[in-house]
PDB file of C-alpha atoms in Angstrom:
ATOM      1  CA  UNK A  13     -35.709  24.890 -14.466  1.00 77.00           C
ATOM      2  CA  UNK A  14     -33.446  21.621 -14.924  1.00 90.00           C
ATOM      3  CA  UNK A  15     -35.228  18.581 -15.469  1.00 95.00           C
ATOM      4  CA  UNK A  16     -34.793  15.537 -13.157  1.00 97.00           C
ATOM      5  CA  UNK A  17     -33.234  12.796 -15.184  1.00 98.00           C
ATOM      6  CA  UNK A  18     -33.096   9.301 -13.586  1.00 98.00           C
ATOM      7  CA  UNK A  19     -30.689   6.660 -14.706  1.00 98.00           C
ATOM      8  CA  UNK A  20     -31.859   3.121 -13.604  1.00 98.00           C
ATOM      9  CA  UNK A  21     -29.430   0.359 -14.301  1.00 98.00           C
ATOM     10  CA  UNK A  22     -27.737  -2.436 -11.945  1.00 96.00           C
ATOM     11  CA  UNK A  23     -24.290  -1.747 -13.709  1.00 96.00           C
ATOM     12  CA  UNK A  24     -22.282   1.202 -12.411  1.00 96.00           C
ATOM     13  CA  UNK A  25     -20.135   1.146 -15.748  1.00 96.00           C
ATOM     14  CA  UNK A  26     -23.585   1.396 -17.644  1.00 97.00           C
ATOM     15  CA  UNK A  27     -24.692   4.299 -15.407  1.00 97.00           C
ATOM     16  CA  UNK A  28     -21.564   6.094 -15.931  1.00 96.00           C
ATOM     17  CA  UNK A  29     -21.725   5.422 -19.829  1.00 96.00           C
ATOM     18  CA  UNK A  30     -25.468   6.671 -19.765  1.00 97.00           C
ATOM     19  CA  UNK A  31     -24.500   9.894 -17.817  1.00 97.00           C
ATOM     20  CA  UNK A  32     -21.758  10.566 -20.203  1.00 96.00           C
ATOM     21  CA  UNK A  33     -24.182  10.337 -23.254  1.00 96.00           C
ATOM     22  CA  UNK A  34     -26.521  12.907 -21.888  1.00 96.00           C
ATOM     23  CA  UNK A  35     -26.175  15.955 -24.260  1.00 93.00           C
ATOM     24  CA  UNK A  36     -24.058  18.590 -22.437  1.00 91.00           C
ATOM     25  CA  UNK A  37     -26.547  21.363 -23.778  1.00 89.00           C
ATOM     26  CA  UNK A  38     -29.543  19.937 -22.028  1.00 92.00           C
ATOM     27  CA  UNK A  39     -30.184  21.420 -18.683  1.00 92.00           C
ATOM     28  CA  UNK A  40     -30.649  18.511 -16.219  1.00 95.00           C
ATOM     29  CA  UNK A  41     -30.182  17.171 -12.810  1.00 97.00           C
ATOM     30  CA  UNK A  42     -29.190  13.554 -12.834  1.00 98.00           C
ATOM     31  CA  UNK A  43     -30.086  11.014 -10.340  1.00 98.00           C
ATOM     32  CA  UNK A  44     -29.109   7.329 -10.109  1.00 98.00           C
ATOM     33  CA  UNK A  45     -30.775   4.203  -9.210  1.00 98.00           C
ATOM     34  CA  UNK A  46     -29.037   0.699  -8.923  1.00 97.00           C
ATOM     35  CA  UNK A  47     -32.332  -1.547  -9.591  1.00 97.00           C
ATOM     36  CA  UNK A  48     -36.005  -1.383 -10.157  1.00 98.00           C
ATOM     37  CA  UNK A  49     -36.924  -0.924  -6.642  1.00 98.00           C
ATOM     38  CA  UNK A  50     -34.690   1.913  -6.052  1.00 98.00           C
ATOM     39  CA  UNK A  51     -35.733   3.228  -9.455  1.00 98.00           C
ATOM     40  CA  UNK A  52     -39.557   3.308  -8.464  1.00 98.00           C
ATOM     41  CA  UNK A  53     -38.802   4.951  -5.202  1.00 98.00           C
ATOM     42  CA  UNK A  54     -36.888   7.687  -6.987  1.00 98.00           C
ATOM     43  CA  UNK A  55     -39.590   8.184  -9.505  1.00 98.00           C
ATOM     44  CA  UNK A  56     -41.967   8.577  -6.564  1.00 98.00           C
ATOM     45  CA  UNK A  57     -39.890  11.323  -5.147  1.00 97.00           C
ATOM     46  CA  UNK A  58     -39.968  13.114  -8.392  1.00 97.00           C
ATOM     47  CA  UNK A  59     -36.542  12.448  -9.326  1.00 98.00           C
ATOM     48  CA  UNK A  60     -37.431  10.827 -12.606  1.00 97.00           C
ATOM     49  CA  UNK A  61     -39.315  12.988 -14.918  1.00 97.00           C
ATOM     50  CA  UNK A  62     -37.256  11.544 -17.575  1.00 97.00           C
ATOM     51  CA  UNK A  63     -35.987   7.862 -16.909  1.00 98.00           C
ATOM     52  CA  UNK A  64     -33.242   6.016 -18.805  1.00 98.00           C
ATOM     53  CA  UNK A  65     -34.336   2.522 -17.838  1.00 98.00           C
ATOM     54  CA  UNK A  66     -32.324  -0.766 -18.180  1.00 97.00           C
ATOM     55  CA  UNK A  67     -34.405  -4.105 -18.491  1.00 96.00           C
ATOM     56  CA  UNK A  68     -32.285  -6.716 -16.958  1.00 92.00           C
ATOM     57  CA  UNK A  69     -31.751  -6.056 -13.287  1.00 93.00           C
ATOM     58  CA  UNK A  70     -31.988  -7.669  -9.919  1.00 92.00           C
ATOM     59  CA  UNK A  71     -34.885  -7.213  -7.565  1.00 94.00           C
ATOM     60  CA  UNK A  72     -37.147  -5.492  -9.920  1.00 96.00           C
ATOM     61  CA  UNK A  73     -36.433  -5.289 -13.639  1.00 96.00           C
ATOM     62  CA  UNK A  74     -37.348  -2.686 -16.106  1.00 97.00           C
ATOM     63  CA  UNK A  75     -40.518  -4.434 -17.012  1.00 97.00           C
ATOM     64  CA  UNK A  76     -41.596  -4.309 -13.276  1.00 98.00           C
ATOM     65  CA  UNK A  77     -40.709  -0.571 -13.109  1.00 98.00           C
ATOM     66  CA  UNK A  78     -42.947   0.277 -16.264  1.00 98.00           C
ATOM     67  CA  UNK A  79     -45.825  -1.707 -14.681  1.00 98.00           C
ATOM     68  CA  UNK A  80     -45.315   0.127 -11.327  1.00 98.00           C
ATOM     69  CA  UNK A  81     -45.203   3.506 -13.206  1.00 98.00           C
ATOM     70  CA  UNK A  82     -48.456   2.583 -15.009  1.00 97.00           C
ATOM     71  CA  UNK A  83     -50.202   1.313 -11.948  1.00 97.00           C
ATOM     72  CA  UNK A  84     -49.339   4.273  -9.647  1.00 97.00           C
ATOM     73  CA  UNK A  85     -49.923   6.595 -12.404  1.00 97.00           C
ATOM     74  CA  UNK A  86     -46.377   8.200 -11.889  1.00 97.00           C
ATOM     75  CA  UNK A  87     -45.334  11.174 -14.037  1.00 94.00           C
ATOM     76  CA  UNK A  88     -42.260   9.801 -15.819  1.00 97.00           C
ATOM     77  CA  UNK A  89     -41.299   9.637 -19.528  1.00 97.00           C
ATOM     78  CA  UNK A  90     -39.318   6.440 -19.973  1.00 98.00           C
ATOM     79  CA  UNK A  91     -36.671   5.835 -22.493  1.00 98.00           C
ATOM     80  CA  UNK A  92     -35.501   2.097 -22.302  1.00 98.00           C
ATOM     81  CA  UNK A  93     -31.801   1.516 -22.740  1.00 98.00           C
ATOM     82  CA  UNK A  94     -31.211  -2.092 -23.019  1.00 97.00           C
ATOM     83  CA  UNK A  95     -28.856  -4.863 -24.516  1.00 96.00           C
ATOM     84  CA  UNK A  96     -32.000  -7.113 -25.108  1.00 95.00           C
ATOM     85  CA  UNK A  97     -32.539  -5.870 -28.656  1.00 95.00           C
ATOM     86  CA  UNK A  98     -34.852  -8.753 -29.602  1.00 96.00           C
ATOM     87  CA  UNK A  99     -38.042  -7.506 -31.366  1.00 93.00           C
ATOM     88  CA  UNK A 100     -40.395  -9.085 -28.617  1.00 93.00           C
ATOM     89  CA  UNK A 101     -38.631  -6.960 -25.827  1.00 95.00           C
ATOM     90  CA  UNK A 102     -39.135  -3.746 -27.858  1.00 95.00           C
ATOM     91  CA  UNK A 103     -42.823  -4.485 -28.497  1.00 96.00           C
ATOM     92  CA  UNK A 104     -43.164  -5.222 -24.733  1.00 96.00           C
ATOM     93  CA  UNK A 105     -41.903  -2.205 -23.384  1.00 97.00           C
ATOM     94  CA  UNK A 106     -43.729   0.011 -25.899  1.00 97.00           C
ATOM     95  CA  UNK A 107     -46.843  -1.717 -25.007  1.00 97.00           C
ATOM     96  CA  UNK A 108     -46.149  -1.108 -21.227  1.00 97.00           C
ATOM     97  CA  UNK A 109     -45.985   2.522 -21.864  1.00 97.00           C
ATOM     98  CA  UNK A 110     -42.144   3.166 -22.834  1.00 97.00           C
ATOM     99  CA  UNK A 111     -41.733   6.098 -24.886  1.00 96.00           C
ATOM    100  CA  UNK A 112     -38.646   5.000 -26.923  1.00 96.00           C
ATOM    101  CA  UNK A 113     -36.001   2.125 -27.069  1.00 96.00           C
ATOM    102  CA  UNK A 114     -32.254   2.639 -27.384  1.00 96.00           C
ATOM    103  CA  UNK A 115     -29.962  -0.223 -28.018  1.00 95.00           C
ATOM    104  CA  UNK A 116     -26.908  -0.543 -25.898  1.00 96.00           C
ATOM    105  CA  UNK A 117     -24.119   0.442 -25.949  1.00 94.00           C
ATOM    106  CA  UNK A 118     -25.481   3.894 -25.635  1.00 95.00           C
ATOM    107  CA  UNK A 119     -23.674   7.013 -26.932  1.00 91.00           C
ATOM    108  CA  UNK A 120     -24.273  10.745 -27.136  1.00 92.00           C
ATOM    109  CA  UNK A 121     -25.498  10.566 -30.683  1.00 93.00           C
ATOM    110  CA  UNK A 122     -28.151   8.178 -29.955  1.00 94.00           C
ATOM    111  CA  UNK A 123     -29.151   9.832 -27.058  1.00 95.00           C
ATOM    112  CA  UNK A 124     -29.548  13.212 -28.587  1.00 95.00           C
ATOM    113  CA  UNK A 125     -31.461  11.791 -31.610  1.00 95.00           C
ATOM    114  CA  UNK A 126     -34.133  10.232 -29.414  1.00 95.00           C
ATOM    115  CA  UNK A 127     -34.315  13.096 -26.952  1.00 95.00           C
ATOM    116  CA  UNK A 128     -34.753  15.688 -29.865  1.00 93.00           C
ATOM    117  CA  UNK A 129     -37.172  13.359 -31.983  1.00 93.00           C
ATOM    118  CA  UNK A 130     -39.638  12.871 -29.026  1.00 91.00           C
ATOM    119  CA  UNK A 131     -39.457  16.631 -28.167  1.00 89.00           C
ATOM    120  CA  UNK A 132     -38.246  15.972 -24.772  1.00 89.00           C
ATOM    121  CA  UNK A 133     -35.066  18.191 -25.372  1.00 86.00           C
ATOM    122  CA  UNK A 134     -35.771  21.307 -27.341  1.00 74.00           C
ATOM    123  CA  UNK A 135     -32.724  22.267 -29.547  1.00 63.00           C
ATOM    124  CA  UNK A 136     -31.407  25.639 -28.492  1.00 56.00           C
TER     125      UNK A 136
ATOM    126  CA  UNK B  26     -12.647 -20.256  -5.996  1.00 48.00           C
ATOM    127  CA  UNK B  27     -11.454 -16.568  -6.010  1.00 48.00           C
ATOM    128  CA  UNK B  28      -8.147 -16.826  -4.352  1.00 49.00           C
ATOM    129  CA  UNK B  29      -6.043 -13.963  -5.020  1.00 45.00           C
ATOM    130  CA  UNK B  30      -3.158 -14.399  -7.331  1.00 48.00           C
ATOM    131  CA  UNK B  31      -0.138 -11.966  -7.542  1.00 52.00           C
ATOM    132  CA  UNK B  32      -0.737 -11.306 -11.292  1.00 70.00           C
ATOM    133  CA  UNK B  33      -4.359 -11.924 -12.165  1.00 83.00           C
ATOM    134  CA  UNK B  34      -6.987 -10.169 -10.196  1.00 89.00           C
ATOM    135  CA  UNK B  35     -10.611  -8.788 -10.690  1.00 93.00           C
ATOM    136  CA  UNK B  36     -11.889  -5.813  -9.019  1.00 95.00           C
ATOM    137  CA  UNK B  37     -15.701  -5.141  -8.409  1.00 95.00           C
ATOM    138  CA  UNK B  38     -15.614  -2.304 -11.093  1.00 96.00           C
ATOM    139  CA  UNK B  39     -13.940  -4.597 -13.568  1.00 96.00           C
ATOM    140  CA  UNK B  40     -16.405  -7.497 -12.917  1.00 96.00           C
ATOM    141  CA  UNK B  41     -19.226  -4.818 -13.432  1.00 96.00           C
ATOM    142  CA  UNK B  42     -17.769  -3.794 -16.673  1.00 97.00           C
ATOM    143  CA  UNK B  43     -17.409  -7.393 -18.039  1.00 97.00           C
ATOM    144  CA  UNK B  44     -20.935  -8.210 -17.139  1.00 96.00           C
ATOM    145  CA  UNK B  45     -22.105  -5.177 -18.851  1.00 96.00           C
ATOM    146  CA  UNK B  46     -19.988  -5.719 -22.066  1.00 97.00           C
ATOM    147  CA  UNK B  47     -21.317  -9.285 -21.910  1.00 97.00           C
ATOM    148  CA  UNK B  48     -24.733  -8.380 -21.376  1.00 96.00           C
ATOM    149  CA  UNK B  49     -24.726  -6.183 -24.736  1.00 97.00           C
ATOM    150  CA  UNK B  50     -23.015  -8.912 -26.675  1.00 97.00           C
ATOM    151  CA  UNK B  51     -25.383 -11.911 -25.440  1.00 96.00           C
ATOM    152  CA  UNK B  52     -28.279  -9.491 -26.318  1.00 96.00           C
ATOM    153  CA  UNK B  53     -26.967  -9.440 -30.029  1.00 96.00           C
ATOM    154  CA  UNK B  54     -26.586 -13.338 -29.910  1.00 96.00           C
ATOM    155  CA  UNK B  55     -29.955 -13.798 -28.388  1.00 95.00           C
ATOM    156  CA  UNK B  56     -31.640 -11.529 -30.969  1.00 96.00           C
ATOM    157  CA  UNK B  57     -30.016 -13.631 -33.766  1.00 95.00           C
ATOM    158  CA  UNK B  58     -31.221 -16.919 -32.022  1.00 94.00           C
ATOM    159  CA  UNK B  59     -34.688 -15.407 -31.414  1.00 94.00           C
ATOM    160  CA  UNK B  60     -34.919 -14.529 -35.147  1.00 94.00           C
ATOM    161  CA  UNK B  61     -33.929 -18.004 -36.316  1.00 92.00           C
ATOM    162  CA  UNK B  62     -36.402 -19.595 -33.882  1.00 92.00           C
ATOM    163  CA  UNK B  63     -39.207 -17.227 -33.742  1.00 93.00           C
ATOM    164  CA  UNK B  64     -39.201 -17.542 -29.916  1.00 93.00           C
ATOM    165  CA  UNK B  65     -38.304 -15.118 -27.174  1.00 94.00           C
ATOM    166  CA  UNK B  66     -34.755 -15.687 -25.456  1.00 95.00           C
ATOM    167  CA  UNK B  67     -34.835 -14.982 -21.747  1.00 93.00           C
ATOM    168  CA  UNK B  68     -31.782 -12.938 -20.879  1.00 91.00           C
ATOM    169  CA  UNK B  69     -30.002 -13.645 -17.477  1.00 89.00           C
ATOM    170  CA  UNK B  70     -27.412 -11.505 -15.687  1.00 89.00           C
ATOM    171  CA  UNK B  71     -24.091 -13.042 -16.695  1.00 93.00           C
ATOM    172  CA  UNK B  72     -21.668 -14.338 -14.204  1.00 93.00           C
ATOM    173  CA  UNK B  73     -18.034 -13.305 -14.265  1.00 94.00           C
ATOM    174  CA  UNK B  74     -15.392 -14.891 -12.091  1.00 92.00           C
ATOM    175  CA  UNK B  75     -11.676 -15.784 -11.889  1.00 91.00           C
ATOM    176  CA  UNK B  76     -11.552 -19.511 -11.621  1.00 87.00           C
ATOM    177  CA  UNK B  77      -9.192 -22.305 -11.611  1.00 82.00           C
ATOM    178  CA  UNK B  78      -9.804 -24.467 -14.439  1.00 69.00           C
ATOM    179  CA  UNK B  79     -10.433 -27.477 -12.127  1.00 70.00           C
ATOM    180  CA  UNK B  80     -13.493 -25.511 -10.866  1.00 75.00           C
ATOM    181  CA  UNK B  81     -14.947 -25.636 -14.356  1.00 75.00           C
ATOM    182  CA  UNK B  82     -17.262 -28.293 -13.327  1.00 71.00           C
ATOM    183  CA  UNK B  83     -18.809 -26.056 -10.717  1.00 71.00           C
ATOM    184  CA  UNK B  84     -19.730 -23.630 -13.428  1.00 71.00           C
ATOM    185  CA  UNK B  85     -21.772 -26.472 -14.918  1.00 75.00           C
ATOM    186  CA  UNK B  86     -23.272 -27.652 -11.659  1.00 71.00           C
ATOM    187  CA  UNK B  87     -26.725 -27.166 -12.966  1.00 73.00           C
ATOM    188  CA  UNK B  88     -26.361 -30.486 -15.024  1.00 78.00           C
ATOM    189  CA  UNK B  89     -26.908 -33.581 -12.871  1.00 74.00           C
ATOM    190  CA  UNK B  90     -24.628 -36.730 -13.222  1.00 75.00           C
ATOM    191  CA  UNK B  91     -27.438 -38.473 -15.385  1.00 79.00           C
ATOM    192  CA  UNK B  92     -28.486 -35.587 -17.696  1.00 85.00           C
ATOM    193  CA  UNK B  93     -27.489 -35.935 -21.353  1.00 91.00           C
ATOM    194  CA  UNK B  94     -25.588 -33.042 -22.882  1.00 92.00           C
ATOM    195  CA  UNK B  95     -23.864 -32.125 -26.052  1.00 93.00           C
ATOM    196  CA  UNK B  96     -21.121 -29.655 -26.400  1.00 93.00           C
ATOM    197  CA  UNK B  97     -19.059 -27.607 -28.733  1.00 94.00           C
ATOM    198  CA  UNK B  98     -15.927 -25.613 -28.069  1.00 92.00           C
ATOM    199  CA  UNK B  99     -14.441 -22.922 -30.309  1.00 94.00           C
ATOM    200  CA  UNK B 100     -11.156 -20.998 -29.786  1.00 94.00           C
ATOM    201  CA  UNK B 101     -10.783 -17.314 -30.599  1.00 96.00           C
ATOM    202  CA  UNK B 102      -7.730 -14.905 -30.615  1.00 96.00           C
ATOM    203  CA  UNK B 103      -7.099 -11.239 -31.431  1.00 95.00           C
ATOM    204  CA  UNK B 104      -4.738  -8.611 -30.236  1.00 93.00           C
ATOM    205  CA  UNK B 105      -2.881 -10.782 -27.835  1.00 92.00           C
ATOM    206  CA  UNK B 106      -6.252 -12.085 -26.105  1.00 95.00           C
ATOM    207  CA  UNK B 107      -6.990 -15.793 -26.441  1.00 94.00           C
ATOM    208  CA  UNK B 108      -9.690 -17.783 -25.121  1.00 93.00           C
ATOM    209  CA  UNK B 109     -12.166 -20.398 -25.898  1.00 92.00           C
ATOM    210  CA  UNK B 110     -16.080 -20.536 -26.030  1.00 94.00           C
ATOM    211  CA  UNK B 111     -17.598 -23.661 -24.542  1.00 92.00           C
ATOM    212  CA  UNK B 112     -21.419 -24.306 -25.522  1.00 94.00           C
ATOM    213  CA  UNK B 113     -23.206 -26.980 -23.481  1.00 93.00           C
ATOM    214  CA  UNK B 114     -26.592 -28.127 -24.641  1.00 91.00           C
ATOM    215  CA  UNK B 115     -29.169 -29.820 -22.733  1.00 91.00           C
ATOM    216  CA  UNK B 116     -30.087 -32.766 -25.064  1.00 90.00           C
ATOM    217  CA  UNK B 117     -33.745 -32.340 -24.132  1.00 89.00           C
ATOM    218  CA  UNK B 118     -33.506 -28.926 -26.235  1.00 91.00           C
ATOM    219  CA  UNK B 119     -33.124 -30.713 -29.613  1.00 90.00           C
ATOM    220  CA  UNK B 120     -36.658 -31.680 -30.099  1.00 90.00           C
ATOM    221  CA  UNK B 121     -37.884 -28.175 -29.849  1.00 91.00           C
ATOM    222  CA  UNK B 122     -34.905 -26.759 -31.877  1.00 90.00           C
ATOM    223  CA  UNK B 123     -35.759 -29.231 -34.599  1.00 90.00           C
ATOM    224  CA  UNK B 124     -39.390 -28.231 -34.798  1.00 91.00           C
ATOM    225  CA  UNK B 125     -38.579 -24.661 -34.727  1.00 91.00           C
ATOM    226  CA  UNK B 126     -36.118 -24.796 -37.414  1.00 89.00           C
ATOM    227  CA  UNK B 127     -38.401 -27.149 -39.294  1.00 88.00           C
ATOM    228  CA  UNK B 128     -36.068 -30.273 -39.335  1.00 85.00           C
ATOM    229  CA  UNK B 129     -38.258 -32.501 -37.363  1.00 83.00           C
ATOM    230  CA  UNK B 130     -37.953 -35.353 -39.821  1.00 80.00           C
ATOM    231  CA  UNK B 131     -34.131 -35.178 -39.382  1.00 75.00           C
ATOM    232  CA  UNK B 132     -33.682 -35.726 -35.722  1.00 81.00           C
ATOM    233  CA  UNK B 133     -31.093 -38.559 -36.075  1.00 86.00           C
ATOM    234  CA  UNK B 134     -27.443 -38.376 -34.440  1.00 85.00           C
ATOM    235  CA  UNK B 135     -26.268 -36.326 -37.546  1.00 88.00           C
ATOM    236  CA  UNK B 136     -29.331 -34.215 -37.850  1.00 87.00           C
ATOM    237  CA  UNK B 137     -28.804 -33.272 -33.980  1.00 89.00           C
ATOM    238  CA  UNK B 138     -24.987 -32.661 -34.942  1.00 92.00           C
ATOM    239  CA  UNK B 139     -25.971 -30.109 -37.635  1.00 91.00           C
ATOM    240  CA  UNK B 140     -28.229 -28.308 -35.346  1.00 91.00           C
ATOM    241  CA  UNK B 141     -25.720 -28.149 -32.627  1.00 93.00           C
ATOM    242  CA  UNK B 142     -23.097 -26.767 -35.044  1.00 94.00           C
ATOM    243  CA  UNK B 143     -25.604 -24.235 -36.379  1.00 92.00           C
ATOM    244  CA  UNK B 144     -26.825 -22.906 -32.996  1.00 93.00           C
ATOM    245  CA  UNK B 145     -23.399 -22.812 -31.580  1.00 94.00           C
ATOM    246  CA  UNK B 146     -21.728 -20.995 -34.364  1.00 93.00           C
ATOM    247  CA  UNK B 147     -24.384 -18.323 -34.224  1.00 94.00           C
ATOM    248  CA  UNK B 148     -24.232 -18.063 -30.446  1.00 95.00           C
ATOM    249  CA  UNK B 149     -20.632 -18.237 -30.006  1.00 96.00           C
ATOM    250  CA  UNK B 150     -19.999 -16.022 -33.125  1.00 96.00           C
ATOM    251  CA  UNK B 151     -22.372 -13.210 -32.062  1.00 96.00           C
ATOM    252  CA  UNK B 152     -21.053 -13.148 -28.370  1.00 97.00           C
ATOM    253  CA  UNK B 153     -17.412 -13.122 -29.258  1.00 97.00           C
ATOM    254  CA  UNK B 154     -17.776 -10.542 -31.874  1.00 96.00           C
ATOM    255  CA  UNK B 155     -20.019  -8.456 -29.627  1.00 96.00           C
ATOM    256  CA  UNK B 156     -17.432  -8.384 -26.789  1.00 97.00           C
ATOM    257  CA  UNK B 157     -14.605  -7.641 -29.466  1.00 96.00           C
ATOM    258  CA  UNK B 158     -16.510  -4.826 -30.997  1.00 96.00           C
ATOM    259  CA  UNK B 159     -16.832  -3.170 -27.588  1.00 96.00           C
ATOM    260  CA  UNK B 160     -13.257  -3.622 -26.801  1.00 95.00           C
ATOM    261  CA  UNK B 161     -12.100  -2.681 -30.458  1.00 94.00           C
ATOM    262  CA  UNK B 162     -10.441  -6.216 -30.818  1.00 95.00           C
ATOM    263  CA  UNK B 163     -11.053  -8.241 -33.826  1.00 96.00           C
ATOM    264  CA  UNK B 164     -11.179 -11.788 -32.696  1.00 97.00           C
ATOM    265  CA  UNK B 165     -10.286 -14.556 -35.254  1.00 97.00           C
ATOM    266  CA  UNK B 166     -12.274 -17.674 -34.503  1.00 96.00           C
ATOM    267  CA  UNK B 167     -10.890 -21.182 -34.855  1.00 94.00           C
ATOM    268  CA  UNK B 168     -12.911 -24.165 -36.053  1.00 93.00           C
ATOM    269  CA  UNK B 169     -15.665 -25.325 -33.820  1.00 93.00           C
ATOM    270  CA  UNK B 170     -15.000 -28.882 -32.203  1.00 92.00           C
ATOM    271  CA  UNK B 171     -17.644 -31.022 -31.140  1.00 92.00           C
ATOM    272  CA  UNK B 172     -16.527 -32.249 -27.608  1.00 89.00           C
ATOM    273  CA  UNK B 173     -19.342 -34.846 -27.176  1.00 88.00           C
ATOM    274  CA  UNK B 174     -22.941 -35.764 -28.054  1.00 91.00           C
ATOM    275  CA  UNK B 175     -25.243 -37.322 -25.568  1.00 90.00           C
ATOM    276  CA  UNK B 176     -22.829 -37.890 -22.689  1.00 89.00           C
ATOM    277  CA  UNK B 177     -22.619 -36.383 -19.223  1.00 86.00           C
ATOM    278  CA  UNK B 178     -20.993 -33.082 -18.278  1.00 82.00           C
ATOM    279  CA  UNK B 179     -18.013 -34.729 -16.859  1.00 79.00           C
ATOM    280  CA  UNK B 180     -17.128 -36.492 -19.909  1.00 79.00           C
ATOM    281  CA  UNK B 181     -17.491 -33.122 -21.824  1.00 77.00           C
ATOM    282  CA  UNK B 182     -14.948 -31.541 -19.390  1.00 74.00           C
ATOM    283  CA  UNK B 183     -12.529 -34.561 -19.753  1.00 72.00           C
ATOM    284  CA  UNK B 184     -12.651 -34.012 -23.433  1.00 64.00           C
ATOM    285  CA  UNK B 185     -11.760 -30.202 -23.055  1.00 58.00           C
ATOM    286  CA  UNK B 186      -8.097 -29.172 -22.577  1.00 57.00           C
ATOM    287  CA  UNK B 187      -7.192 -28.835 -19.019  1.00 57.00           C
ATOM    288  CA  UNK B 188      -6.432 -25.269 -20.173  1.00 55.00           C
ATOM    289  CA  UNK B 189      -4.831 -23.003 -17.876  1.00 54.00           C
ATOM    290  CA  UNK B 190      -4.396 -22.678 -14.147  1.00 65.00           C
ATOM    291  CA  UNK B 191      -6.362 -19.543 -13.698  1.00 74.00           C
ATOM    292  CA  UNK B 192      -9.077 -18.322 -16.108  1.00 85.00           C
ATOM    293  CA  UNK B 193     -11.578 -15.518 -16.625  1.00 92.00           C
ATOM    294  CA  UNK B 194     -14.906 -17.289 -16.933  1.00 93.00           C
ATOM    295  CA  UNK B 195     -17.970 -15.592 -18.218  1.00 95.00           C
ATOM    296  CA  UNK B 196     -21.195 -17.802 -17.979  1.00 93.00           C
ATOM    297  CA  UNK B 197     -24.248 -17.225 -19.685  1.00 94.00           C
ATOM    298  CA  UNK B 198     -27.361 -19.392 -19.132  1.00 92.00           C
ATOM    299  CA  UNK B 199     -29.746 -19.096 -22.068  1.00 93.00           C
ATOM    300  CA  UNK B 200     -33.312 -20.362 -21.911  1.00 93.00           C
ATOM    301  CA  UNK B 201     -36.287 -19.764 -23.926  1.00 92.00           C
ATOM    302  CA  UNK B 202     -39.696 -18.425 -22.752  1.00 89.00           C
ATOM    303  CA  UNK B 203     -42.083 -20.833 -24.129  1.00 89.00           C
ATOM    304  CA  UNK B 204     -40.073 -23.753 -25.502  1.00 92.00           C
ATOM    305  CA  UNK B 205     -37.813 -26.364 -23.921  1.00 92.00           C
ATOM    306  CA  UNK B 206     -34.372 -25.221 -25.061  1.00 91.00           C
ATOM    307  CA  UNK B 207     -31.553 -24.396 -22.582  1.00 90.00           C
ATOM    308  CA  UNK B 208     -27.763 -24.011 -22.986  1.00 92.00           C
ATOM    309  CA  UNK B 209     -24.843 -22.593 -21.210  1.00 93.00           C
ATOM    310  CA  UNK B 210     -22.226 -20.530 -23.005  1.00 95.00           C
ATOM    311  CA  UNK B 211     -18.868 -20.045 -21.100  1.00 93.00           C
ATOM    312  CA  UNK B 212     -16.209 -17.848 -22.327  1.00 95.00           C
ATOM    313  CA  UNK B 213     -12.741 -18.735 -21.007  1.00 92.00           C
ATOM    314  CA  UNK B 214      -9.806 -16.460 -21.195  1.00 93.00           C
ATOM    315  CA  UNK B 215      -6.356 -17.550 -20.775  1.00 88.00           C
ATOM    316  CA  UNK B 216      -4.419 -16.285 -17.756  1.00 86.00           C
ATOM    317  CA  UNK B 217      -2.177 -14.060 -19.978  1.00 88.00           C
ATOM    318  CA  UNK B 218      -5.002 -12.636 -21.723  1.00 92.00           C
ATOM    319  CA  UNK B 219      -6.766 -11.441 -18.487  1.00 92.00           C
ATOM    320  CA  UNK B 220      -4.057  -8.949 -17.946  1.00 91.00           C
ATOM    321  CA  UNK B 221      -4.493  -7.424 -21.507  1.00 93.00           C
ATOM    322  CA  UNK B 222      -8.277  -7.500 -21.000  1.00 94.00           C
ATOM    323  CA  UNK B 223      -8.163  -5.783 -17.663  1.00 94.00           C
ATOM    324  CA  UNK B 224      -6.066  -3.023 -19.358  1.00 93.00           C
ATOM    325  CA  UNK B 225      -8.717  -2.462 -22.031  1.00 94.00           C
ATOM    326  CA  UNK B 226     -11.481  -2.619 -19.248  1.00 95.00           C
ATOM    327  CA  UNK B 227      -9.714  -0.085 -17.054  1.00 94.00           C
ATOM    328  CA  UNK B 228      -9.438   2.181 -20.066  1.00 93.00           C
ATOM    329  CA  UNK B 229     -13.199   2.003 -20.511  1.00 91.00           C
ATOM    330  CA  UNK B 230     -13.707   2.572 -16.798  1.00 91.00           C
ATOM    331  CA  UNK B 231     -11.460   5.628 -16.925  1.00 85.00           C
TER     332      UNK B 231
END
């Protein structure tokens, strides 16, 4: 059965870039959210079994989303995809329960490497 | 501010793309600054607008008439795209900058000048190259020029060229989480460059 993947980013260009980077061999249904509030809502609806999450967003940022996931104990594996590559940012999101961190700009190789490393996507 | 011109325009999709490219580039710049100072740099959402050069002051409206600032500008050019980076520092930043770079004993006029040049070359260089890499353009950077030290924003803008009638302005306001350092980085592209930039952006959006 296809896995529900949520791409949560305020930039439509970044959402498109992320969608293109999802390995074609991975069987998924892709959903989109334009900020953290929409993102948490989508995760509550089961659309975010795997979440590609941006950090800098209006309304609710990526840190807020991670806190909400933890507080409500939502079932989501979060991979943060961010341009904020400061060591501090990476440590903070990992401490908040993110599974992995990918530096923007995203591409298919980076996505595939993380997805297989963490066993999220099993190689056929 | 955003009056339509027959040649230079900016669609919502293009603006979004510029913002995202800037977001990545300023993140790389912030990372370098954070490593230099050992403090976390807060990343804002960059603002992208087509403005008349006379509106430049509005972009820096955060600085009051009586706040004291120092500023550097640096030109860049590559693949027919040219522009200028303008970095404006609130002078209250220098105390913490000097402390974090262990140059407290050297907070003289010249000491501050050196700090200003070091931090601006780091921030401007990383941002310009970061944007260039994503657009596959190599930008050559000119020499940085100090527009003024300890003056007000109006003097800074007087010292800068009255560049072009219409310019694409990318504004980034950097602050730091636990220390008193703040500055504005403006990337200003010439009117001619915007057409070429938009072509590259459209290619990415396609």
